[in-house]
Tab-separated table of C-alpha atoms and ligand atoms in Angstrom:
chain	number	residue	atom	x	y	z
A	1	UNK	CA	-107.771	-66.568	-7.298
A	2	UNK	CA	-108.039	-64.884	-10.480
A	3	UNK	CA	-105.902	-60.978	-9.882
A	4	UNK	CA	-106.082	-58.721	-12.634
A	5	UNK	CA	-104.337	-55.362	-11.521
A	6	UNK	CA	-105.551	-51.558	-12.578
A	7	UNK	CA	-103.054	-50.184	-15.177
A	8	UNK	CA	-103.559	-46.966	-14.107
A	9	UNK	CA	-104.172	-46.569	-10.053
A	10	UNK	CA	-106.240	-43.634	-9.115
A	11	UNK	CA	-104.504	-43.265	-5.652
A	12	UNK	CA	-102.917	-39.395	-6.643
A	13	UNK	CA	-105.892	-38.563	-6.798
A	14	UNK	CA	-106.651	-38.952	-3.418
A	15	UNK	CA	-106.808	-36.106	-0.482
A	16	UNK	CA	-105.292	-38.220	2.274
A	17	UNK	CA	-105.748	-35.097	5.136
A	18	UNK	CA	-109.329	-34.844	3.944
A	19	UNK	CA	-110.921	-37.808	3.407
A	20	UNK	CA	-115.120	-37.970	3.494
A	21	UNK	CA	-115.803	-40.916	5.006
A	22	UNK	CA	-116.982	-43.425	2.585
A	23	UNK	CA	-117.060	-41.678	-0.919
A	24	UNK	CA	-113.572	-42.531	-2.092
A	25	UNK	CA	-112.949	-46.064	-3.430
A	26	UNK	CA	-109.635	-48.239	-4.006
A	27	UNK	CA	-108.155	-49.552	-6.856
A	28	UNK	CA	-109.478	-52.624	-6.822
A	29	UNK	CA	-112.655	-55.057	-5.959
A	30	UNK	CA	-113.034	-58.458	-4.946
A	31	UNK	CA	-115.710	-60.641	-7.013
A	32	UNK	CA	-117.316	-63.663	-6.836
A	33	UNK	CA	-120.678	-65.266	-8.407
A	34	UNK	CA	-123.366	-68.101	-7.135
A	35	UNK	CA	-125.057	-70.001	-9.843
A	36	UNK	CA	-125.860	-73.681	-10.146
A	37	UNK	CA	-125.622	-74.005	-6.295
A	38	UNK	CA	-121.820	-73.378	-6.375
A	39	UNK	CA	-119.734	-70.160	-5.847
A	40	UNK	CA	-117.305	-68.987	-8.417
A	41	UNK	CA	-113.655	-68.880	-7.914
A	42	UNK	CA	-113.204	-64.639	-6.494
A	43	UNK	CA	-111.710	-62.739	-8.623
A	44	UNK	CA	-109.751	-59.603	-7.823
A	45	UNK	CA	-110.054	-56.744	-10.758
A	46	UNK	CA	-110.340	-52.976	-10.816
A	47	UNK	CA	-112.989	-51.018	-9.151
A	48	UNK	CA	-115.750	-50.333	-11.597
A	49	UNK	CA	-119.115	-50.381	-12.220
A	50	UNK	CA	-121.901	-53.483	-12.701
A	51	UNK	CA	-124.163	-53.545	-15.537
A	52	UNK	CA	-126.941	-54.871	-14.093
A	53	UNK	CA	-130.640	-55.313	-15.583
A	54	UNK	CA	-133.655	-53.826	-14.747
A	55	UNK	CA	-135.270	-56.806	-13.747
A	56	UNK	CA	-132.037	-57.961	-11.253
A	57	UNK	CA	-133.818	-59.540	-8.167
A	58	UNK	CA	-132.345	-57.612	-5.586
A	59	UNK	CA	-133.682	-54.108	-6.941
A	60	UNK	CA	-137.506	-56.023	-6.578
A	61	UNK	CA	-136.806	-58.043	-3.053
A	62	UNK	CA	-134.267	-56.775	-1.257
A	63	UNK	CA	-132.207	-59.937	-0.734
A	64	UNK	CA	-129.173	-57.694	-0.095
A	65	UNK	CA	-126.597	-58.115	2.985
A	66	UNK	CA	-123.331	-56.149	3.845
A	67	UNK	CA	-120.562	-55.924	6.267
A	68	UNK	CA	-118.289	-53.612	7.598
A	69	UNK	CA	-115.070	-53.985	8.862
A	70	UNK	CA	-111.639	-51.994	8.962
A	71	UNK	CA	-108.161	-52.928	7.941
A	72	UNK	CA	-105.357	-50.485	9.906
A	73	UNK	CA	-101.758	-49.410	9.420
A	74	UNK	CA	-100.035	-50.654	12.170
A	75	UNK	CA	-96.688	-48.615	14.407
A	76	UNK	CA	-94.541	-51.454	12.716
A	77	UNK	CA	-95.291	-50.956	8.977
A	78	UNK	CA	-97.909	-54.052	9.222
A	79	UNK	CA	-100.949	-53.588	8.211
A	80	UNK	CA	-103.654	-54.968	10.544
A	81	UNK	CA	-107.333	-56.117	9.892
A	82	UNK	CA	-109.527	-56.258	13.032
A	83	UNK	CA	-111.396	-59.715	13.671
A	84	UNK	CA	-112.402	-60.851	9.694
A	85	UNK	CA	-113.110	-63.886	10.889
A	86	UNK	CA	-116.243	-62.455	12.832
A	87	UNK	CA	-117.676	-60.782	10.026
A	88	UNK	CA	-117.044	-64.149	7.919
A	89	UNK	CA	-119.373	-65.726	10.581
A	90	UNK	CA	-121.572	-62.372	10.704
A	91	UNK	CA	-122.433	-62.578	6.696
A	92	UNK	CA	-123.726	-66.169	6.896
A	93	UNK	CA	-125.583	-65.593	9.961
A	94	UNK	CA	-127.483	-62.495	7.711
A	95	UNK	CA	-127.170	-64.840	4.603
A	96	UNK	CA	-128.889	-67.977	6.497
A	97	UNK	CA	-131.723	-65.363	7.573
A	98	UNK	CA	-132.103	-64.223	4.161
A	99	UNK	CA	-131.957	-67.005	2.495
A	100	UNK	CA	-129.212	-66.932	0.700
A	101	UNK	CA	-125.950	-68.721	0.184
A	102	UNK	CA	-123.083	-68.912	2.601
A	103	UNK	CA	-119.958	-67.194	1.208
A	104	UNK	CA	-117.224	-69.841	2.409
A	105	UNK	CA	-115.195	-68.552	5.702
A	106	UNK	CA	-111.871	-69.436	4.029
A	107	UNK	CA	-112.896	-67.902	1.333
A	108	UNK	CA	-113.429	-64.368	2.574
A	109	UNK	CA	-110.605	-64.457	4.485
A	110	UNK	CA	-108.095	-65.273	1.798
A	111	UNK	CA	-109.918	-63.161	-0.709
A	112	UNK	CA	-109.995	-60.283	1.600
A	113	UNK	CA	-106.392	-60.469	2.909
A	114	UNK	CA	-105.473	-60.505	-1.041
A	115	UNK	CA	-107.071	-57.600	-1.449
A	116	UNK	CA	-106.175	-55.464	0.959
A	117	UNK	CA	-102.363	-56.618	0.333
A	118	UNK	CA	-102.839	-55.140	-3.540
A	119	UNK	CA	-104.396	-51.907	-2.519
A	120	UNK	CA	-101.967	-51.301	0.806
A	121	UNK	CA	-101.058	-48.026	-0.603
A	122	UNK	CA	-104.398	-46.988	0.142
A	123	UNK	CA	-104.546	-47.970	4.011
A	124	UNK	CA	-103.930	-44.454	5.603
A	125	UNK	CA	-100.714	-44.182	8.099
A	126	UNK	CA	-102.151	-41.034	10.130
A	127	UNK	CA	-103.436	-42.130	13.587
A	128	UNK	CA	-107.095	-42.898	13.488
A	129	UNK	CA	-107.369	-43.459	9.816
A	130	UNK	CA	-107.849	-46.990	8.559
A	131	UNK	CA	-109.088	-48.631	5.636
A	132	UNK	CA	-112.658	-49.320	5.597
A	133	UNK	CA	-113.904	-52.837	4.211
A	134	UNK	CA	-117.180	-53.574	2.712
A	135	UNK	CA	-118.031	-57.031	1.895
A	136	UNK	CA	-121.584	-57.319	0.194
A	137	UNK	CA	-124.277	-59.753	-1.206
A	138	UNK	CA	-127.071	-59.207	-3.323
A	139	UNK	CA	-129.648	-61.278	-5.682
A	140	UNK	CA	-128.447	-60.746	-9.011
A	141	UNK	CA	-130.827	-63.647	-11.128
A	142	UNK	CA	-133.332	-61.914	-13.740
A	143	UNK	CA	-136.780	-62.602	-12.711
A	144	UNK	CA	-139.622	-60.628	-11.471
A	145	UNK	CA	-141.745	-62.897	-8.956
A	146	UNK	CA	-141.890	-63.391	-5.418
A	147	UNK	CA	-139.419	-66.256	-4.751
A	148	UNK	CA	-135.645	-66.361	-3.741
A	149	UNK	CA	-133.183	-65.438	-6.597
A	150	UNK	CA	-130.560	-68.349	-7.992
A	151	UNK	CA	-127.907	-65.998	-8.575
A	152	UNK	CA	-126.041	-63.737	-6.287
A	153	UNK	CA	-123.430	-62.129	-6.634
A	154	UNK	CA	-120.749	-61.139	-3.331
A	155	UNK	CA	-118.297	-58.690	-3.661
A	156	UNK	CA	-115.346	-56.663	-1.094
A	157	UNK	CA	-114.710	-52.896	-1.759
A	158	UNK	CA	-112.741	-51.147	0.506
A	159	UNK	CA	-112.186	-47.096	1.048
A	160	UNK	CA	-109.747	-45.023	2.623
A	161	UNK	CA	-111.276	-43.461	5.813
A	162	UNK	CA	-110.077	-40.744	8.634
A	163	UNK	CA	-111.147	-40.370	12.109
A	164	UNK	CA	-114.977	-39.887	12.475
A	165	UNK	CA	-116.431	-36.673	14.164
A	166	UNK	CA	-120.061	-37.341	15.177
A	167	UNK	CA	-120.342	-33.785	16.906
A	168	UNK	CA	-122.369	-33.501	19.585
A	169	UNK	CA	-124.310	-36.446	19.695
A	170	UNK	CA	-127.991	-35.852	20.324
A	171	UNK	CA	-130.455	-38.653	20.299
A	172	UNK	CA	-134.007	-38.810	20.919
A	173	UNK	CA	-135.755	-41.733	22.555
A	174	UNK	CA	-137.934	-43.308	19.853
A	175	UNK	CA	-141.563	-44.533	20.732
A	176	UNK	CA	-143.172	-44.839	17.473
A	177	UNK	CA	-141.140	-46.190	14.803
A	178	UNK	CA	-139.418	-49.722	15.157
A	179	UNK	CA	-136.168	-50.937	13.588
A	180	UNK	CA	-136.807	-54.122	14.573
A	181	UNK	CA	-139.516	-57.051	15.840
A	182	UNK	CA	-139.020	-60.272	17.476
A	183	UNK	CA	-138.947	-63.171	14.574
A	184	UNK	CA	-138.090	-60.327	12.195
A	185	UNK	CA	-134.110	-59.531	10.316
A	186	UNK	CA	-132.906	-57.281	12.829
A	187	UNK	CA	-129.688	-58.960	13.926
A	188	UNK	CA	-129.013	-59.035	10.303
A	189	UNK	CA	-126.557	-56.530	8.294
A	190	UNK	CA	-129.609	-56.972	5.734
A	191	UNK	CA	-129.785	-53.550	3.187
A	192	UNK	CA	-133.735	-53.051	3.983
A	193	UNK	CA	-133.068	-52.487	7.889
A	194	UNK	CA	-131.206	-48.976	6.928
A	195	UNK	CA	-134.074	-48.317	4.034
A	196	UNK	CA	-136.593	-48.552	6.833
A	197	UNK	CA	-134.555	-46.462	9.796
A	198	UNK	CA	-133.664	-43.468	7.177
A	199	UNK	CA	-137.274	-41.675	7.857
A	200	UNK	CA	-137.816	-42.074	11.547
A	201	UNK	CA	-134.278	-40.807	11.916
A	202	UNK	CA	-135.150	-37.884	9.559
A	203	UNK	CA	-137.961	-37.416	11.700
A	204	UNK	CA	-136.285	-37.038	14.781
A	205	UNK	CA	-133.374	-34.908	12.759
A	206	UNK	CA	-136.470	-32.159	12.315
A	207	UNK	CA	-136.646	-31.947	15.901
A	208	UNK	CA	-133.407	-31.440	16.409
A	209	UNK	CA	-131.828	-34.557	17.382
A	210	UNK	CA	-128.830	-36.468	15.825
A	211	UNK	CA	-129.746	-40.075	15.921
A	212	UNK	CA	-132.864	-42.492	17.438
A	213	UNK	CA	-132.358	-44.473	20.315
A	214	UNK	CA	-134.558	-47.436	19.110
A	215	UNK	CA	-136.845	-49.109	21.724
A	216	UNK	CA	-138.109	-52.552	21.386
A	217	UNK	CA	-141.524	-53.063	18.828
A	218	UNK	CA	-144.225	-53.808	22.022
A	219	UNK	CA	-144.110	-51.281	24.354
A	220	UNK	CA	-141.487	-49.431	23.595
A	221	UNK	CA	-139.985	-49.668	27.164
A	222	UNK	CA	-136.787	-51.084	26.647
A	223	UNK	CA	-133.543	-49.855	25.140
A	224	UNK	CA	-132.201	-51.747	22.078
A	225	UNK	CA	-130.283	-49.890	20.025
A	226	UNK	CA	-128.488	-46.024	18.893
A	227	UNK	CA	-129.179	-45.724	15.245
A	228	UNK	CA	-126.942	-48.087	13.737
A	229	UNK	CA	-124.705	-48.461	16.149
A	230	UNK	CA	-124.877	-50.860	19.707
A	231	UNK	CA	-125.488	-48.591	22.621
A	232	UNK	CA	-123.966	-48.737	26.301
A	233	UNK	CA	-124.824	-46.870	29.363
A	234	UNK	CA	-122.992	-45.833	32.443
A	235	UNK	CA	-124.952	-45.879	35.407
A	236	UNK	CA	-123.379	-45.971	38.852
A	237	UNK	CA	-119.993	-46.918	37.757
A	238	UNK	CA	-121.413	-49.843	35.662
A	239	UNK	CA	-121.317	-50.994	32.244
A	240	UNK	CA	-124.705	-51.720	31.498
A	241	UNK	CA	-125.627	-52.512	27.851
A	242	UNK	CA	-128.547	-54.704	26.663
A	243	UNK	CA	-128.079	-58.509	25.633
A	244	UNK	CA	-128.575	-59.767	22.140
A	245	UNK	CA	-131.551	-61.385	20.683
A	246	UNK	CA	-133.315	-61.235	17.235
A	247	UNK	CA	-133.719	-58.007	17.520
A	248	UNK	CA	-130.381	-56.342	18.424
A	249	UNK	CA	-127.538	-56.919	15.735
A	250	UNK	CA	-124.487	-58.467	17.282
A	251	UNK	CA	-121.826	-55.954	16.874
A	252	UNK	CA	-118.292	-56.989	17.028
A	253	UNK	CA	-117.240	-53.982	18.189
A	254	UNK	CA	-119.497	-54.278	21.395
A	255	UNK	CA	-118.131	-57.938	21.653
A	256	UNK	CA	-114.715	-56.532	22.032
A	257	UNK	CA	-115.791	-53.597	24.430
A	258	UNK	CA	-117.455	-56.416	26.872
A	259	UNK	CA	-114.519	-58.871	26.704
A	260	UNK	CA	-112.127	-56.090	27.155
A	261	UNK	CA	-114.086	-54.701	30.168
A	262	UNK	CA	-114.619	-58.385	31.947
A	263	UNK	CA	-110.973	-59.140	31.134
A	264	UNK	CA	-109.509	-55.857	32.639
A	265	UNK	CA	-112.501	-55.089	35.623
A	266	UNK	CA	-112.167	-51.728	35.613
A	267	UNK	CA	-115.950	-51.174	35.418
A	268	UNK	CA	-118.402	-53.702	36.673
A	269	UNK	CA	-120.216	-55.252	33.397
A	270	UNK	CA	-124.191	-55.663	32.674
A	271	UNK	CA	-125.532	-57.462	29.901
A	272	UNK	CA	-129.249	-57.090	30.071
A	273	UNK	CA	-132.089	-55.830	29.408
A	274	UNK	CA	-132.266	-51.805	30.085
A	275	UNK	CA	-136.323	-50.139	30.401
A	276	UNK	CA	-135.851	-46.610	29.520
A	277	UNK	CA	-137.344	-45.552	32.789
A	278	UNK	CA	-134.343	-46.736	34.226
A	279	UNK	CA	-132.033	-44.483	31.801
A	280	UNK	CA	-134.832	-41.665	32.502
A	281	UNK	CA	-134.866	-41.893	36.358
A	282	UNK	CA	-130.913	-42.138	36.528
A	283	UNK	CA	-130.233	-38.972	34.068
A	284	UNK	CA	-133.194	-37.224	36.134
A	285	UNK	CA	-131.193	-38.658	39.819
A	286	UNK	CA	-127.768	-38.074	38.050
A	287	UNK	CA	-126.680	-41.219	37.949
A	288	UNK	CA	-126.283	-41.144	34.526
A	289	UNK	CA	-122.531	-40.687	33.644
A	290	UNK	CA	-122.006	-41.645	29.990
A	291	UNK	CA	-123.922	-42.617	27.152
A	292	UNK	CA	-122.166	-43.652	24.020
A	293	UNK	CA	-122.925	-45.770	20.939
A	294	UNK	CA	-120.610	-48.533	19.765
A	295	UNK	CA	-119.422	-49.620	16.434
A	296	UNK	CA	-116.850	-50.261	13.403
A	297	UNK	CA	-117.144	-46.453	11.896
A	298	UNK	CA	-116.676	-44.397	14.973
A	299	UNK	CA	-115.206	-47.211	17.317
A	300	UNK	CA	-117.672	-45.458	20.525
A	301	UNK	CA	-119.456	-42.389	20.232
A	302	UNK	CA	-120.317	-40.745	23.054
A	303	UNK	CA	-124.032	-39.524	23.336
A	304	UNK	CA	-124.433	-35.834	24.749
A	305	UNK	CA	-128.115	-35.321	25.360
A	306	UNK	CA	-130.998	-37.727	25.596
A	307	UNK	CA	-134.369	-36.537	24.969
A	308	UNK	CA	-137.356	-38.051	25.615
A	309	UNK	CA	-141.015	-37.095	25.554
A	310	UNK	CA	-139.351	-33.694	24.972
A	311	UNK	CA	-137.718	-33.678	27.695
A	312	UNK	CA	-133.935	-33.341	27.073
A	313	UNK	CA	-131.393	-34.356	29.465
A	314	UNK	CA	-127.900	-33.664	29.004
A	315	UNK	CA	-125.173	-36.344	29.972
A	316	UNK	CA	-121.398	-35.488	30.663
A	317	UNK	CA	-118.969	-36.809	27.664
A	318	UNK	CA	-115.697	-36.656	30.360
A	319	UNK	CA	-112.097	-36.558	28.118
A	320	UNK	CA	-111.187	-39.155	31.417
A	321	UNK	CA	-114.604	-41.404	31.066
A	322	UNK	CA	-115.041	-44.335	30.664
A	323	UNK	CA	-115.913	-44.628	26.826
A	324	UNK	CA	-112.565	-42.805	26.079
A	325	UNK	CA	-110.575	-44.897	27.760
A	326	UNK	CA	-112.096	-48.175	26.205
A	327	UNK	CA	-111.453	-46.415	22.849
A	328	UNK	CA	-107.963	-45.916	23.696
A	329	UNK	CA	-107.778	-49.340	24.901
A	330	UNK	CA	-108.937	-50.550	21.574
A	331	UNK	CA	-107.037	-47.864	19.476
A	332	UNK	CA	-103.910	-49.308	21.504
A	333	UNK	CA	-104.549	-52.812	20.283
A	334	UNK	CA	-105.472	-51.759	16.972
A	335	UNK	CA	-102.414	-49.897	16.065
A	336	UNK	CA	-100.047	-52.625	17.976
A	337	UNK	CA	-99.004	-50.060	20.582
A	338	UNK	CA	-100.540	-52.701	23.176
A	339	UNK	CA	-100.640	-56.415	23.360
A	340	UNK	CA	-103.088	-58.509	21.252
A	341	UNK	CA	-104.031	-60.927	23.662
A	342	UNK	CA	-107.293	-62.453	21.337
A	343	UNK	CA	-105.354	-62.265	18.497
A	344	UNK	CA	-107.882	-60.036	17.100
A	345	UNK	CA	-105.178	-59.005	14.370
A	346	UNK	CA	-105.038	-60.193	11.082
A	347	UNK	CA	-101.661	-58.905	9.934
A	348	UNK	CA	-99.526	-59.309	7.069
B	1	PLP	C1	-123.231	-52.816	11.994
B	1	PLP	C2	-124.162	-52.519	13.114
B	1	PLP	C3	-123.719	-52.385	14.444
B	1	PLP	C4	-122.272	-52.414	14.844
B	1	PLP	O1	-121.592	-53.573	14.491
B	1	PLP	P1	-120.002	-53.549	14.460
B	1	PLP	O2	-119.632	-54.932	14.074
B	1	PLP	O3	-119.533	-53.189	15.811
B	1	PLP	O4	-119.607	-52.530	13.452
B	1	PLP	C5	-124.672	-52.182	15.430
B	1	PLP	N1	-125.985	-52.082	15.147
B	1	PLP	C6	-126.446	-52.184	13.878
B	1	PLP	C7	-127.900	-52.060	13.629
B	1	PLP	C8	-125.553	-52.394	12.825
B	1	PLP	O5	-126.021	-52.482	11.569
């Protein structure tokens, strides 16, 4: 692997007790390039800019995939990246949908390790910060017609990230807009999946709500999603969450939640479909005890109030609950305070 290091590192610059998550970048990128068939050899250089032309592919077709991922600061000066391998696997699956090449597994993980060990200055040490890891993929060849491009180019920026403070997390039961069909990308990390969730989400912002609780693209009758995040519900002391399909993307952080949960048994576990008269009738009975998204930014967040045909109904977030104590559980593991029994861990 090609490493050419920053001569100047930007890292003074940085506001380590106030970071905004996402909008500060480290010194250095990760690089590779797809033409001929073959991939490049990565190359790790300083952040910067692409020049890119106005005819690049992706801009016109959207052949454009990302992934998300954090890297942590662990209690014995380690530093820690949570299960790379599954968003190795994760890209290809979104690549293979989108017809584009497969980044190679070994790859990604050396070139990622690599560059997280050049920037480790930059993975915070406060509790709850980490580094956050973006590995991307778009169509770079210069052409404008309707056909794949033959050049792509896949690249790893990372940025230094504190804890995340949803607020009070409203969310609004969504029966018009889809996120998703069956046959369609939606268990891809494709780009156009966000493009197309940004105005129903707006929408429901206007009415006061946080986030959408997507429902599936019939009927709307069954749960699928929380905005971009997996979503869980409590009801009657069980974990109830709905299974994957093409629809639902396969988070990694609900992966861990569910083989924590069967592993430990401290809360029965349901993986399957959920109608949203069923969330309805049990927030209306008060059966409903928690609500609470679940992925890689904010680990869980818990949902406050769901509101549907404008009808809101507010749902206990308990400091003692359930989705605090599987976020401790996984903070635990995280920070190597707890056992690593998966060896979810990358560490170096
Ligand atoms: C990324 C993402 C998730 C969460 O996945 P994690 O691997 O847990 O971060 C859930 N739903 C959607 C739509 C996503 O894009």
């Amino acid at each position: 692997m090609k490493i050419t290091k920053t001569s100047q590192s930007r890292i003074k610059d940085v506001d380590f007790n106030n970071l905004v998550f996402g909008t500060q970048f480290s010194d250095h990128m990760l690089v590779a390039e797809y033409s001929d068939g073959a991939w490049s050899e990565p190359e790790i250089k300083p952040y910067g800019p692409f020049s890119f032309t106005p005819a690049m592919h992706t801009l016109h077709y959207g052949q454009a995939i990302f992934e998300g991922q954090k890297a942590y600061y662990m209690e014995n000066g380690e530093i820690g990246i949570f299960r790379p391998e599954a968003n190795a696997k994760r890209l290809n699956h979104s690549a293979r949908r989108m017809f584009m090449p497969e980044f190679p597994e070994d790859l990604f993980m050396e070139g990622i390790k690599a560059l997280v060990d050049i920037d480790r200055e930059w993975v915070p040490k406060a509790p709850n910060h980490s580094l956050y890891l973006r590995p991307f993929m778009f169509g770079s060849s210069e052409f404008v017609a309707a056909r794949p491009s033959e050049k792509y180019i896949f690249c790893i920026i990372t940025s230094p990230v504190g804890p995340y403070y949803a607020g009070d997390v409203k969310v609004k039961i969504e029966e018009t807009y889809t996120r998703s069909a069956a046959g369609g990308v939606g268990s891809t990390k494709c780009a156009g999946n966000y493009g197309g969730a940004f105005y129903a989400t707006d929408q429901a912002r206007k009415e006061g709500y946080t986030q959408v609780i997507w429902t599936d693209h019939k009927n709307h009758e069954l749960v699928e999603e929380s905005g971009t995040m997996n979503v869980a519900f409590i009801i009657d002391d069980t974990f109830i969450t709905p299974p994957l399909s093409d629809r639902i993307l396969g988070g990694i952080t609900r992966d861990s939640i569910l083989t924590l949960l069967r592993d430990r048994g401290f809360v029965k576990v349901e993986e399957r479909p959920i109608k949203v008269e069923e969330v309805v009738a049990a927030a209306k009975e008060g059966r409903l005890q928690e609500a609470f998204g679940m992925g890689t930014a904010a680990v869980i967040s818990p949902i406050s109030t769901i509101g549907f045909r404008g009808t809101d109904f507010s749902i206990s977030t308990p400091e003692d609950g359930y989705a605090m104590r599987i976020k401790k559980e996984l903070t635990e593991l995280r920070s190597g305070l707890a056992e690593d029994p998966y060896g979810w861990m990358v560490k170096f």
